[in-house]
Coordinates of N, CA and C in Angstrom, one line a residue:
M1 N 171.1 35.5 -1.5 CA 171.7 36.6 -0.8 C 171.6 37.8 -1.7
I2 N 171.0 38.9 -1.2 CA 171.0 40.1 -2.0 C 172.0 41.1 -1.3
L3 N 172.9 41.6 -2.0 CA 174.1 42.4 -1.6 C 173.9 43.7 -2.2
I4 N 174.1 44.8 -1.4 CA 174.2 46.3 -1.8 C 175.5 46.9 -1.4
A5 N 176.1 47.6 -2.2 CA 177.3 48.5 -1.7 C 176.8 50.0 -1.7
A6 N 177.4 50.7 -0.8 CA 177.1 52.0 -0.7 C 178.5 52.9 -0.6
G7 N 178.5 54.0 -1.2 CA 179.7 54.8 -1.1 C 179.2 56.3 -1.3
S8 N 180.0 57.1 -0.6 CA 179.8 58.5 -0.5 C 181.0 59.3 -0.4
N9 N 181.2 60.4 -1.2 CA 182.5 61.3 -0.9 C 182.1 62.7 -1.1
L10 N 180.8 63.1 -0.9 CA 180.4 64.5 -0.9 C 179.4 64.7 0.2
P11 N 179.3 65.8 0.9 CA 178.3 66.0 2.0 C 176.9 66.3 1.3
F12 N 175.9 66.2 2.0 CA 174.6 66.6 1.5 C 173.8 67.1 2.6
C13 N 173.2 68.4 2.5 CA 172.4 69.0 3.5 C 173.0 68.9 5.0
G14 N 174.2 69.1 5.1 CA 174.9 69.1 6.4 C 175.3 67.7 7.0
L15 N 175.1 66.7 6.2 CA 175.5 65.3 6.5 C 176.8 65.1 5.8
D16 N 177.8 64.4 6.6 CA 179.0 63.9 6.0 C 178.7 62.6 5.4
S17 N 179.8 62.1 4.7 CA 179.6 60.9 4.1 C 179.3 59.7 4.9
Q18 N 179.8 59.6 6.1 CA 179.6 58.5 7.0 C 178.0 58.5 7.3
D19 N 177.6 59.8 7.7 CA 176.0 59.9 8.0 C 175.2 59.5 6.7
I20 N 175.6 59.8 5.6 CA 174.9 59.6 4.3 C 174.8 58.1 4.2
V21 N 175.8 57.4 4.3 CA 175.9 55.9 4.1 C 175.0 55.2 5.1
L22 N 175.1 55.7 6.3 CA 174.3 55.0 7.4 C 172.8 55.3 7.2
R23 N 172.5 56.5 6.8 CA 171.2 56.9 6.6 C 170.4 56.3 5.3
A24 N 171.4 56.0 4.3 CA 171.0 55.3 3.2 C 170.5 54.0 3.5
F25 N 171.4 53.3 4.3 CA 171.1 51.9 4.7 C 169.7 51.9 5.5
N26 N 169.6 53.0 6.3 CA 168.2 53.0 7.0 C 167.2 53.2 6.1
A27 N 167.2 54.0 5.0 CA 166.1 54.1 4.1 C 165.8 52.9 3.4
I28 N 166.9 52.1 3.0 CA 166.9 50.8 2.3 C 166.1 49.8 3.4
G29 N 166.5 49.8 4.6 CA 165.8 49.0 5.6 C 164.2 49.3 5.7
R30 N 163.8 50.5 5.4 CA 162.4 50.8 5.4 C 161.6 50.2 4.3
M31 N 162.4 49.7 3.2 CA 161.7 49.1 2.0 C 161.9 47.6 1.9
S32 N 162.8 47.1 2.8 CA 163.3 45.7 2.7 C 163.6 45.2 4.1
H33 N 164.2 44.1 4.3 CA 164.6 43.6 5.6 C 166.2 43.8 5.5
L34 N 166.8 44.6 6.4 CA 168.1 44.8 6.4 C 168.7 43.7 7.3
K35 N 169.5 42.8 6.8 CA 170.1 41.6 7.7 C 171.3 42.0 8.2
R36 N 172.3 42.4 7.5 CA 173.6 42.7 8.0 C 174.2 44.0 7.3
V37 N 175.0 44.7 8.1 CA 175.7 45.9 7.5 C 177.2 45.8 7.9
S38 N 178.1 46.0 7.1 CA 179.4 45.9 7.3 C 179.9 47.2 8.1
S39 N 181.1 47.2 8.4 CA 181.6 48.3 9.0 C 181.8 49.4 7.9
L40 N 182.2 50.7 8.3 CA 182.4 51.7 7.3 C 183.9 51.7 7.1
Y41 N 184.2 51.9 5.8 CA 185.6 51.9 5.4 C 185.9 53.2 4.5
N42 N 187.1 53.7 4.8 CA 187.5 55.0 4.1 C 188.4 54.5 2.9
T43 N 188.1 55.0 1.8 CA 188.8 54.5 0.5 C 189.2 55.8 -0.2
P44 N 190.5 55.9 -0.9 CA 190.8 57.1 -1.7 C 189.8 57.1 -2.9
A45 N 189.6 58.3 -3.5 CA 188.7 58.4 -4.6 C 189.6 57.8 -5.7
W46 N 188.8 57.2 -6.8 CA 189.4 56.8 -8.0 C 188.6 57.2 -9.2
P47 N 189.2 57.7 -10.3 CA 190.6 57.6 -10.6 C 191.4 58.8 -10.2
D48 N 190.9 59.8 -9.6 CA 191.5 61.0 -9.1 C 191.7 61.1 -7.6
P49 N 192.8 60.6 -7.0 CA 192.9 60.6 -5.6 C 192.9 62.0 -5.0
A50 N 192.9 63.1 -5.9 CA 192.7 64.4 -5.2 C 191.3 64.8 -4.9
D51 N 190.4 63.9 -5.5 CA 189.0 64.1 -5.0 C 188.8 63.7 -3.5
P52 N 187.8 64.1 -2.9 CA 187.5 63.6 -1.4 C 187.5 62.1 -1.4
P53 N 187.9 61.5 -0.3 CA 187.9 60.2 -0.1 C 186.4 59.6 0.0
F54 N 186.3 58.3 -0.3 CA 185.0 57.7 -0.2 C 184.8 57.0 1.2
V55 N 183.6 57.0 1.7 CA 183.1 56.1 2.8 C 182.4 54.9 2.1
N56 N 182.7 53.8 2.3 CA 182.0 52.6 1.7 C 181.6 51.6 2.7
A57 N 180.6 50.9 2.4 CA 180.1 49.7 3.2 C 179.2 48.8 2.3
V58 N 179.0 47.7 2.8 CA 178.1 46.7 2.1 C 177.0 46.2 3.0
A59 N 175.9 45.9 2.6 CA 174.8 45.3 3.3 C 174.2 44.1 2.6
E60 N 173.6 43.2 3.4 CA 172.9 42.1 2.9 C 171.4 42.5 3.2
I61 N 170.5 42.3 2.3 CA 169.0 42.6 2.6 C 168.2 41.4 2.1
E62 N 166.8 41.4 2.5 CA 165.9 40.6 1.9 C 164.8 41.4 1.4
T63 N 164.3 41.0 0.3 CA 163.2 41.9 -0.3 C 162.4 40.9 -1.2
D64 N 161.1 41.3 -1.4 CA 160.3 40.7 -2.4 C 160.5 41.3 -3.8
M65 N 161.0 42.5 -3.8 CA 161.3 43.2 -5.1 C 162.3 42.4 -6.1
G66 N 161.9 42.3 -7.4 CA 162.8 41.7 -8.3 C 164.0 42.7 -8.5
P67 N 165.0 42.2 -9.2 CA 166.3 43.1 -9.3 C 166.0 44.5 -10.0
Q68 N 165.3 44.5 -11.1 CA 165.0 45.7 -11.8 C 164.3 46.7 -10.8
A69 N 163.3 46.1 -10.0 CA 162.5 47.1 -9.2 C 163.4 47.6 -8.0
L70 N 164.2 46.7 -7.6 CA 165.1 47.1 -6.5 C 166.1 48.0 -6.9
L71 N 166.7 47.8 -8.1 CA 167.6 48.9 -8.8 C 167.0 50.2 -8.8
A72 N 165.7 50.2 -9.2 CA 165.0 51.5 -9.3 C 164.8 52.1 -7.9
A73 N 164.5 51.4 -6.9 CA 164.3 51.8 -5.6 C 165.7 52.3 -5.1
L74 N 166.7 51.6 -5.4 CA 168.0 52.3 -5.0 C 168.3 53.5 -5.6
H75 N 168.0 53.8 -6.9 CA 168.1 55.0 -7.6 C 167.4 56.1 -6.9
A76 N 166.2 55.7 -6.4 CA 165.2 56.7 -5.7 C 165.9 57.2 -4.4
V77 N 166.5 56.3 -3.7 CA 167.3 56.5 -2.4 C 168.4 57.5 -2.8
E78 N 169.3 57.2 -3.8 CA 170.3 58.0 -4.2 C 169.9 59.4 -4.5
A79 N 168.7 59.6 -5.3 CA 168.1 60.9 -5.6 C 167.7 61.6 -4.3
G80 N 167.2 60.8 -3.3 CA 166.8 61.5 -1.9 C 167.9 62.1 -1.3
F81 N 169.3 61.6 -1.7 CA 170.4 62.2 -1.0 C 171.1 63.2 -2.0
G82 N 170.4 63.7 -3.0 CA 171.0 64.6 -3.8 C 171.9 64.1 -4.9
R83 N 171.9 62.9 -5.2 CA 172.7 62.3 -6.3 C 172.3 62.7 -7.6
R84 N 173.3 63.2 -8.3 CA 173.2 63.7 -9.7 C 174.1 62.8 -10.6
R85 N 173.6 62.3 -11.6 CA 174.5 61.4 -12.4 C 175.0 62.2 -13.7
S86 N 176.3 62.5 -13.3 CA 177.0 63.5 -14.2 C 178.0 62.6 -14.9
E87 N 179.3 62.9 -14.9 CA 180.3 62.2 -15.5 C 180.7 60.9 -14.7
K88 N 181.2 59.9 -15.5 CA 181.4 58.6 -14.7 C 182.6 59.0 -13.8
N89 N 182.6 58.3 -12.6 CA 183.7 58.3 -11.6 C 183.7 59.7 -11.0
A90 N 182.8 60.6 -11.1 CA 182.7 61.9 -10.6 C 182.5 61.8 -9.0
P91 N 182.7 62.7 -8.2 CA 182.6 62.6 -6.8 C 180.9 62.6 -6.7
R92 N 180.4 62.0 -5.6 CA 178.9 61.9 -5.5 C 178.5 61.9 -4.0
T93 N 177.3 62.3 -3.8 CA 176.7 62.3 -2.5 C 176.4 60.8 -1.9
L94 N 176.0 60.1 -3.0 CA 175.6 58.5 -2.6 C 175.6 57.8 -3.9
D95 N 176.2 56.7 -3.8 CA 176.2 55.6 -4.9 C 175.9 54.4 -4.3
L96 N 174.8 53.7 -4.8 CA 174.3 52.5 -4.4 C 174.4 51.5 -5.6
D97 N 175.1 50.3 -5.3 CA 175.2 49.4 -6.4 C 174.5 48.0 -5.9
L98 N 173.8 47.5 -6.8 CA 173.2 46.1 -6.6 C 174.2 45.2 -7.0
L99 N 175.0 44.6 -6.0 CA 176.1 43.7 -6.3 C 175.7 42.3 -6.6
A100 N 174.7 41.8 -5.9 CA 174.3 40.4 -6.2 C 172.8 40.3 -5.9
Y101 N 172.1 39.4 -6.6 CA 170.8 39.1 -6.3 C 170.7 37.6 -6.3
H102 N 170.7 37.1 -5.1 CA 170.8 35.5 -4.9 C 172.0 34.9 -6.0
D103 N 171.5 33.9 -6.7 CA 172.6 33.3 -7.5 C 172.5 33.8 -9.0
M104 N 171.7 34.8 -9.2 CA 171.5 35.2 -10.6 C 172.7 35.7 -11.3
A105 N 172.8 35.3 -12.4 CA 173.9 35.9 -13.3 C 173.3 36.3 -14.5
R106 N 173.4 37.5 -15.0 CA 172.8 38.0 -16.2 C 173.7 39.3 -16.7
E107 N 173.6 39.5 -17.9 CA 174.4 40.5 -18.6 C 173.8 41.9 -18.5
G108 N 172.4 42.0 -18.3 CA 171.8 43.1 -18.2 C 171.6 44.0 -19.5
A109 N 171.6 43.2 -20.5 CA 171.5 43.8 -22.0 C 170.0 44.3 -22.2
D110 N 169.0 43.8 -21.4 CA 167.7 44.2 -21.6 C 167.1 45.3 -20.7
G111 N 168.2 46.2 -20.4 CA 167.8 47.3 -19.5 C 167.8 46.9 -18.0
G112 N 167.9 45.6 -17.6 CA 167.9 45.4 -16.3 C 169.3 45.3 -15.7
P113 N 169.6 45.2 -14.6 CA 170.9 45.3 -14.0 C 171.7 44.1 -14.4
A114 N 173.0 44.4 -14.7 CA 174.0 43.2 -14.8 C 174.3 42.6 -13.4
L115 N 174.1 41.3 -13.4 CA 174.3 40.6 -12.1 C 175.2 39.3 -12.1
P116 N 176.2 39.1 -11.2 CA 176.6 40.1 -10.2 C 177.2 41.3 -10.8
H117 N 177.4 42.3 -10.1 CA 178.0 43.6 -10.5 C 179.3 43.2 -11.3
P118 N 179.4 43.7 -12.5 CA 180.6 43.3 -13.4 C 182.0 43.5 -12.9
R119 N 182.0 44.5 -11.9 CA 183.5 44.9 -11.4 C 183.6 44.5 -10.0
L120 N 182.7 43.7 -9.4 CA 182.7 43.4 -8.0 C 184.1 42.8 -7.6
A121 N 184.6 41.8 -8.4 CA 185.7 41.1 -8.0 C 187.0 41.8 -8.1
D122 N 187.0 43.1 -8.7 CA 188.1 43.8 -8.8 C 188.2 45.1 -7.9
R123 N 187.1 45.3 -6.9 CA 187.1 46.4 -6.3 C 187.4 46.0 -4.7
A124 N 188.5 46.6 -4.2 CA 188.8 46.2 -2.8 C 187.7 47.0 -1.9
F125 N 187.3 48.2 -2.3 CA 186.3 48.8 -1.4 C 185.0 48.1 -1.3
V126 N 184.7 47.2 -2.2 CA 183.6 46.4 -2.1 C 183.8 45.0 -1.4
L127 N 185.0 44.4 -1.9 CA 185.2 43.0 -1.4 C 185.6 43.0 0.1
I128 N 186.4 44.0 0.6 CA 186.7 44.0 2.0 C 185.5 44.0 3.0
P129 N 184.5 45.0 2.7 CA 183.4 45.0 3.5 C 182.4 43.8 3.3
L130 N 182.4 43.4 2.0 CA 181.5 42.2 1.7 C 182.1 40.9 2.5
A131 N 183.4 40.7 2.5 CA 184.1 39.6 3.1 C 183.8 39.7 4.7
E132 N 183.7 40.8 5.2 CA 183.4 41.1 6.7 C 182.1 40.5 6.9
I133 N 181.1 40.7 6.2 CA 179.7 40.2 6.5 C 179.3 38.9 5.9
A134 N 180.0 38.6 4.8 CA 179.5 37.2 4.1 C 180.9 36.6 3.5
P135 N 181.8 36.2 4.2 CA 183.0 35.6 3.7 C 182.8 34.4 2.9
D136 N 181.8 33.6 3.1 CA 181.5 32.4 2.3 C 180.6 32.6 1.1
W137 N 180.1 33.9 0.9 CA 179.3 34.1 -0.3 C 180.1 33.8 -1.5
R138 N 179.4 33.1 -2.4 CA 180.1 32.6 -3.6 C 179.7 33.6 -4.9
H139 N 180.7 33.9 -5.7 CA 180.4 34.6 -6.8 C 179.6 33.7 -7.8
P140 N 178.5 34.1 -8.3 CA 177.6 33.1 -9.0 C 178.3 32.7 -10.4
V141 N 179.2 33.4 -11.0 CA 179.9 33.0 -12.2 C 181.1 32.4 -12.0
T142 N 182.0 32.8 -11.1 CA 183.4 32.0 -10.9 C 183.3 31.1 -9.8
G143 N 182.4 31.1 -8.8 CA 182.2 30.2 -7.7 C 183.3 30.5 -6.5
E144 N 183.9 31.6 -6.7 CA 184.9 31.9 -5.7 C 184.2 32.6 -4.5
R145 N 184.7 32.4 -3.3 CA 184.2 33.0 -2.1 C 184.7 34.4 -1.9
A146 N 183.7 35.2 -1.4 CA 184.2 36.6 -1.1 C 185.4 36.8 -0.2
G147 N 185.7 35.9 0.7 CA 186.8 36.0 1.5 C 188.1 35.6 0.7
A148 N 188.0 34.7 -0.2 CA 189.2 34.4 -1.1 C 189.4 35.5 -2.1
L149 N 188.4 36.0 -2.6 CA 188.5 37.2 -3.6 C 189.2 38.5 -2.8
A150 N 188.8 38.7 -1.6 CA 189.4 39.9 -0.8 C 190.8 39.6 -0.5
A151 N 191.0 38.3 -0.2 CA 192.4 37.9 0.3 C 193.4 38.1 -1.0
R152 N 192.9 37.8 -2.1 CA 193.7 37.9 -3.3 C 194.1 39.4 -3.5
L153 N 193.1 40.3 -3.3 CA 193.4 41.7 -3.5 C 194.6 42.1 -2.5
T154 N 194.3 41.7 -1.2 CA 195.0 42.2 0.0 C 196.4 41.6 -0.4
D155 N 196.6 40.3 -0.8 CA 197.9 39.8 -1.3 C 198.7 40.7 -2.2
R156 N 197.9 41.2 -3.2 CA 198.5 42.0 -4.3 C 198.7 43.5 -3.8
G157 N 198.3 43.8 -2.6 CA 198.6 45.2 -2.1 C 197.4 46.2 -2.5
A158 N 196.3 45.6 -3.3 CA 195.3 46.4 -3.8 C 194.3 46.9 -2.7
A159 N 194.4 46.3 -1.6 CA 193.4 46.6 -0.5 C 194.1 47.5 0.6
A160 N 195.3 47.9 0.4 CA 196.1 48.6 1.5 C 195.4 49.9 1.8
D161 N 194.8 50.6 0.9 CA 194.2 51.9 1.1 C 192.7 51.8 1.6
V162 N 192.2 50.6 1.8 CA 190.8 50.4 2.3 C 191.0 50.3 3.7
V163 N 190.6 51.4 4.6 CA 190.8 51.3 6.0 C 189.5 51.5 6.8
K164 N 189.3 50.6 7.7 CA 188.2 50.5 8.5 C 188.1 51.7 9.5
I165 N 186.9 52.3 9.4 CA 186.6 53.6 10.3 C 185.8 53.3 11.4
S166 N 184.8 52.3 11.3 CA 183.9 52.0 12.4 C 183.3 50.6 12.1

């Protein structure tokens, strides 16, 4: 299973964040097979909740691209929506993260992506939509299911601000 997270909290060329996320998945679907897409979720910006809130979603795709080529393709999609890589955690038009590439587990020290995404299990804005489309997906390192990881964050109150919008 190949999983991608999308988030946006800035407009681009008249598009709001919801439109950007949906159009980004359409662009990804033109270069791969888009299998499932979660609902859209509204999430406060972090670390500065005064920044515009994010719209987040997760998709499952199939592709013949390897993880490094896929990550480069995702960066090209981001650039097409005006993404500028400035300071960390700054507001952005589009952020695409390669969450998982089948059962691959790697640190990414050779310039390729770290897999699964190193902070996947700590992010309610990723786990809630992931658990919606693939509750039985297992983290390649811990073996925990997405549904269980999301439930743990929900039990701790960490998911209270992740609100389904569509």
